[in-house]
Amino acid sequence: HSDNQNYILTLHLGLQLEHGKCSLHVGNRKRDWEEGQVMVFDTTFIHAAVNDSERSRYVLVLRFWHPGLSPEEQYALHLSHLLLAGTPDPEKASGQ
């Protein structure tokens, strides 16, 4: 999937996983997760997480502004997200 938000980068830190059985695919690239290692990627590229092990995979996920954004762009994007989050669901508002 892709989130089409090129103004945010995503960081994954492998906390607990089975070595050699978990990977992250971003665009045409595949990287195996390793415990204690960080991967940063742009989620506008098609990406998928794969867990081929028999146990759960635990990953810390952080999202942050793309470093190429100006403070004004960050503010405008933050404001637009706040406004959209406060918009009522039309189906709930109409009682359906």
Short mmCIF file of N, CA and C in Angstrom, two decimals:
data_model
loop_
_atom_site.label_atom_id
_atom_site.label_comp_id
_atom_site.label_asym_id
_atom_site.label_seq_id
_atom_site.Cartn_x
_atom_site.Cartn_y
_atom_site.Cartn_z
N HIS A 1 0.83 -1.18 0.00
CA HIS A 1 0.00 0.00 0.00
C HIS A 1 0.87 1.24 0.00
N SER A 2 0.26 2.38 -0.21
CA SER A 2 0.94 3.66 -0.19
C SER A 2 0.02 4.65 0.51
N ASP A 3 0.58 5.58 1.27
CA ASP A 3 -0.28 6.56 1.94
C ASP A 3 -0.31 7.92 1.23
N ASN A 4 0.49 8.08 0.17
CA ASN A 4 0.50 9.31 -0.63
C ASN A 4 0.79 10.56 0.20
N GLN A 5 1.59 10.43 1.25
CA GLN A 5 1.94 11.58 2.09
C GLN A 5 3.45 11.78 2.06
N ASN A 6 3.94 12.38 0.98
CA ASN A 6 5.39 12.52 0.81
C ASN A 6 6.00 13.56 1.73
N TYR A 7 5.23 14.17 2.58
CA TYR A 7 5.75 15.15 3.53
C TYR A 7 6.08 14.52 4.89
N ILE A 8 5.86 13.23 5.03
CA ILE A 8 6.15 12.51 6.27
C ILE A 8 7.06 11.33 5.95
N LEU A 9 8.05 11.09 6.80
CA LEU A 9 8.88 9.89 6.70
C LEU A 9 8.53 8.96 7.85
N THR A 10 8.78 7.68 7.67
CA THR A 10 8.45 6.68 8.68
C THR A 10 9.72 5.95 9.09
N LEU A 11 9.87 5.75 10.40
CA LEU A 11 11.00 5.03 10.96
C LEU A 11 10.49 3.75 11.62
N HIS A 12 11.13 2.64 11.35
CA HIS A 12 10.84 1.36 11.99
C HIS A 12 12.08 0.91 12.75
N LEU A 13 11.91 0.59 14.02
CA LEU A 13 12.97 0.04 14.85
C LEU A 13 12.56 -1.37 15.23
N GLY A 14 13.32 -2.36 14.77
CA GLY A 14 13.02 -3.76 15.10
C GLY A 14 13.28 -4.02 16.57
N LEU A 15 12.24 -4.36 17.32
CA LEU A 15 12.37 -4.62 18.75
C LEU A 15 12.51 -6.11 19.05
N GLN A 16 11.59 -6.89 18.49
CA GLN A 16 11.63 -8.34 18.72
C GLN A 16 11.09 -9.04 17.47
N LEU A 17 11.94 -9.85 16.87
CA LEU A 17 11.54 -10.54 15.65
C LEU A 17 12.49 -11.69 15.40
N GLU A 18 12.07 -12.58 14.53
CA GLU A 18 12.91 -13.73 14.19
C GLU A 18 13.84 -13.36 13.04
N HIS A 19 15.14 -13.42 13.29
CA HIS A 19 16.15 -13.04 12.31
C HIS A 19 15.98 -13.83 11.01
N GLY A 20 16.01 -13.12 9.89
CA GLY A 20 15.93 -13.75 8.58
C GLY A 20 14.53 -14.13 8.14
N LYS A 21 13.53 -13.85 8.98
CA LYS A 21 12.15 -14.23 8.65
C LYS A 21 11.22 -13.03 8.48
N CYS A 22 11.74 -11.82 8.74
CA CYS A 22 10.92 -10.62 8.67
C CYS A 22 11.60 -9.60 7.76
N SER A 23 10.82 -9.01 6.88
CA SER A 23 11.40 -8.05 5.94
C SER A 23 10.43 -6.92 5.64
N LEU A 24 10.98 -5.87 5.07
CA LEU A 24 10.20 -4.73 4.65
C LEU A 24 10.50 -4.51 3.17
N HIS A 25 9.47 -4.41 2.37
CA HIS A 25 9.59 -4.15 0.94
C HIS A 25 9.12 -2.72 0.69
N VAL A 26 9.99 -1.90 0.07
CA VAL A 26 9.66 -0.51 -0.27
C VAL A 26 10.07 -0.31 -1.72
N GLY A 27 9.08 -0.05 -2.56
CA GLY A 27 9.37 0.06 -3.99
C GLY A 27 9.93 -1.27 -4.48
N ASN A 28 11.08 -1.22 -5.14
CA ASN A 28 11.72 -2.44 -5.65
C ASN A 28 12.76 -3.01 -4.70
N ARG A 29 12.85 -2.46 -3.50
CA ARG A 29 13.89 -2.88 -2.55
C ARG A 29 13.31 -3.71 -1.42
N LYS A 30 14.09 -4.69 -0.98
CA LYS A 30 13.72 -5.54 0.16
C LYS A 30 14.85 -5.48 1.17
N ARG A 31 14.47 -5.23 2.44
CA ARG A 31 15.46 -5.22 3.52
C ARG A 31 14.96 -6.12 4.63
N ASP A 32 15.85 -6.97 5.15
CA ASP A 32 15.51 -7.80 6.29
C ASP A 32 15.60 -6.97 7.56
N TRP A 33 14.62 -7.16 8.43
CA TRP A 33 14.65 -6.48 9.72
C TRP A 33 15.67 -7.16 10.62
N GLU A 34 16.31 -6.36 11.44
CA GLU A 34 17.21 -6.88 12.46
C GLU A 34 16.88 -6.18 13.76
N GLU A 35 16.88 -6.94 14.85
CA GLU A 35 16.60 -6.34 16.15
C GLU A 35 17.60 -5.23 16.44
N GLY A 36 17.09 -4.11 16.93
CA GLY A 36 17.93 -2.98 17.28
C GLY A 36 18.35 -2.10 16.11
N GLN A 37 17.94 -2.45 14.91
CA GLN A 37 18.30 -1.68 13.72
C GLN A 37 17.12 -0.81 13.27
N VAL A 38 17.45 0.34 12.72
CA VAL A 38 16.45 1.31 12.28
C VAL A 38 16.38 1.33 10.76
N MET A 39 15.18 1.46 10.24
CA MET A 39 14.96 1.70 8.81
C MET A 39 14.06 2.92 8.68
N VAL A 40 14.44 3.86 7.84
CA VAL A 40 13.63 5.04 7.56
C VAL A 40 13.26 4.99 6.09
N PHE A 41 11.97 5.23 5.81
CA PHE A 41 11.54 5.15 4.41
C PHE A 41 10.38 6.10 4.15
N ASP A 42 10.16 6.33 2.88
CA ASP A 42 9.10 7.21 2.38
C ASP A 42 7.91 6.33 2.01
N THR A 43 6.81 6.48 2.73
CA THR A 43 5.65 5.60 2.54
C THR A 43 4.81 5.98 1.32
N THR A 44 5.26 6.96 0.53
CA THR A 44 4.56 7.20 -0.73
C THR A 44 4.91 6.10 -1.73
N PHE A 45 6.04 5.43 -1.52
CA PHE A 45 6.38 4.27 -2.33
C PHE A 45 5.53 3.08 -1.85
N ILE A 46 5.12 2.23 -2.78
CA ILE A 46 4.39 1.02 -2.39
C ILE A 46 5.28 0.24 -1.44
N HIS A 47 4.71 -0.16 -0.29
CA HIS A 47 5.50 -0.85 0.72
C HIS A 47 4.66 -1.93 1.41
N ALA A 48 5.36 -2.91 1.95
CA ALA A 48 4.69 -4.02 2.65
C ALA A 48 5.65 -4.62 3.67
N ALA A 49 5.10 -5.01 4.80
CA ALA A 49 5.87 -5.71 5.83
C ALA A 49 5.55 -7.19 5.74
N VAL A 50 6.59 -8.01 5.87
CA VAL A 50 6.43 -9.46 5.75
C VAL A 50 6.97 -10.13 7.02
N ASN A 51 6.16 -11.00 7.60
CA ASN A 51 6.59 -11.80 8.75
C ASN A 51 6.35 -13.26 8.41
N ASP A 52 7.41 -13.96 8.01
CA ASP A 52 7.31 -15.38 7.65
C ASP A 52 7.64 -16.29 8.82
N SER A 53 7.73 -15.73 10.03
CA SER A 53 8.04 -16.54 11.20
C SER A 53 6.75 -17.05 11.84
N GLU A 54 6.90 -17.87 12.85
CA GLU A 54 5.76 -18.43 13.58
C GLU A 54 5.41 -17.60 14.80
N ARG A 55 6.10 -16.48 15.01
CA ARG A 55 5.84 -15.66 16.20
C ARG A 55 5.56 -14.21 15.80
N SER A 56 5.08 -13.45 16.76
CA SER A 56 4.77 -12.04 16.52
C SER A 56 6.05 -11.25 16.30
N ARG A 57 5.93 -10.20 15.53
CA ARG A 57 7.02 -9.27 15.26
C ARG A 57 6.67 -7.96 15.95
N TYR A 58 7.60 -7.41 16.71
CA TYR A 58 7.37 -6.14 17.39
C TYR A 58 8.31 -5.09 16.84
N VAL A 59 7.72 -3.99 16.38
CA VAL A 59 8.47 -2.92 15.74
C VAL A 59 7.95 -1.59 16.28
N LEU A 60 8.85 -0.71 16.68
CA LEU A 60 8.47 0.65 17.08
C LEU A 60 8.38 1.48 15.81
N VAL A 61 7.25 2.16 15.63
CA VAL A 61 7.03 2.96 14.42
C VAL A 61 6.91 4.43 14.82
N LEU A 62 7.72 5.27 14.21
CA LEU A 62 7.66 6.71 14.41
C LEU A 62 7.50 7.38 13.06
N ARG A 63 6.69 8.44 13.04
CA ARG A 63 6.52 9.21 11.81
C ARG A 63 6.93 10.64 12.11
N PHE A 64 7.62 11.27 11.16
CA PHE A 64 8.09 12.63 11.39
C PHE A 64 8.12 13.39 10.08
N TRP A 65 8.16 14.73 10.22
CA TRP A 65 8.17 15.58 9.04
C TRP A 65 9.37 15.29 8.15
N HIS A 66 9.14 15.34 6.87
CA HIS A 66 10.24 15.24 5.90
C HIS A 66 11.18 16.42 6.15
N PRO A 67 12.50 16.19 6.23
CA PRO A 67 13.42 17.29 6.55
C PRO A 67 13.47 18.39 5.49
N GLY A 68 12.92 18.15 4.32
CA GLY A 68 12.90 19.18 3.28
C GLY A 68 11.79 20.20 3.45
N LEU A 69 10.90 20.01 4.42
CA LEU A 69 9.80 20.95 4.63
C LEU A 69 10.27 22.17 5.41
N SER A 70 9.75 23.31 5.03
CA SER A 70 10.03 24.53 5.79
C SER A 70 9.12 24.55 7.03
N PRO A 71 9.44 25.34 8.03
CA PRO A 71 8.55 25.46 9.21
C PRO A 71 7.13 25.90 8.81
N GLU A 72 7.02 26.77 7.80
CA GLU A 72 5.70 27.22 7.35
C GLU A 72 4.91 26.07 6.74
N GLU A 73 5.57 25.24 5.95
CA GLU A 73 4.90 24.08 5.36
C GLU A 73 4.46 23.10 6.44
N GLN A 74 5.31 22.87 7.44
CA GLN A 74 4.96 21.99 8.55
C GLN A 74 3.72 22.52 9.27
N TYR A 75 3.70 23.82 9.53
CA TYR A 75 2.57 24.43 10.21
C TYR A 75 1.28 24.27 9.39
N ALA A 76 1.36 24.56 8.10
CA ALA A 76 0.18 24.45 7.23
C ALA A 76 -0.35 23.02 7.18
N LEU A 77 0.54 22.05 7.07
CA LEU A 77 0.12 20.65 7.04
C LEU A 77 -0.48 20.23 8.38
N HIS A 78 0.14 20.64 9.48
CA HIS A 78 -0.38 20.32 10.81
C HIS A 78 -1.77 20.91 10.98
N LEU A 79 -1.96 22.16 10.58
CA LEU A 79 -3.26 22.81 10.68
C LEU A 79 -4.30 22.08 9.83
N SER A 80 -3.95 21.69 8.62
CA SER A 80 -4.92 20.99 7.76
C SER A 80 -5.32 19.65 8.37
N HIS A 81 -4.37 18.95 9.01
CA HIS A 81 -4.69 17.68 9.66
C HIS A 81 -5.63 17.91 10.84
N LEU A 82 -5.39 18.98 11.62
CA LEU A 82 -6.28 19.29 12.74
C LEU A 82 -7.68 19.62 12.25
N LEU A 83 -7.78 20.40 11.19
CA LEU A 83 -9.09 20.75 10.65
C LEU A 83 -9.83 19.51 10.13
N LEU A 84 -9.12 18.65 9.43
CA LEU A 84 -9.76 17.44 8.91
C LEU A 84 -10.18 16.50 10.04
N ALA A 85 -9.37 16.41 11.09
CA ALA A 85 -9.70 15.54 12.22
C ALA A 85 -10.94 16.04 12.95
N GLY A 86 -11.19 17.35 12.92
CA GLY A 86 -12.36 17.91 13.60
C GLY A 86 -13.61 17.93 12.75
N THR A 87 -13.54 17.50 11.51
CA THR A 87 -14.70 17.48 10.63
C THR A 87 -15.59 16.31 11.00
N PRO A 88 -16.87 16.57 11.27
CA PRO A 88 -17.75 15.46 11.66
C PRO A 88 -18.00 14.50 10.50
N ASP A 89 -18.20 13.24 10.87
CA ASP A 89 -18.55 12.20 9.90
C ASP A 89 -19.96 12.50 9.40
N PRO A 90 -20.17 12.71 8.08
CA PRO A 90 -21.50 13.05 7.59
C PRO A 90 -22.55 12.00 7.88
N GLU A 91 -22.19 10.74 7.92
CA GLU A 91 -23.16 9.69 8.21
C GLU A 91 -23.58 9.71 9.67
N LYS A 92 -22.66 10.00 10.57
CA LYS A 92 -23.00 10.09 11.98
C LYS A 92 -23.79 11.36 12.27
N ALA A 93 -23.45 12.44 11.60
CA ALA A 93 -24.12 13.72 11.81
C ALA A 93 -25.57 13.66 11.35
N SER A 94 -25.85 12.88 10.31
CA SER A 94 -27.22 12.83 9.80
C SER A 94 -28.05 11.77 10.52
N GLY A 95 -27.44 11.05 11.46
CA GLY A 95 -28.19 10.06 12.24
C GLY A 95 -28.35 8.72 11.54
N GLN A 96 -27.63 8.46 10.48
CA GLN A 96 -27.75 7.19 9.76
C GLN A 96 -26.87 6.14 10.36
#
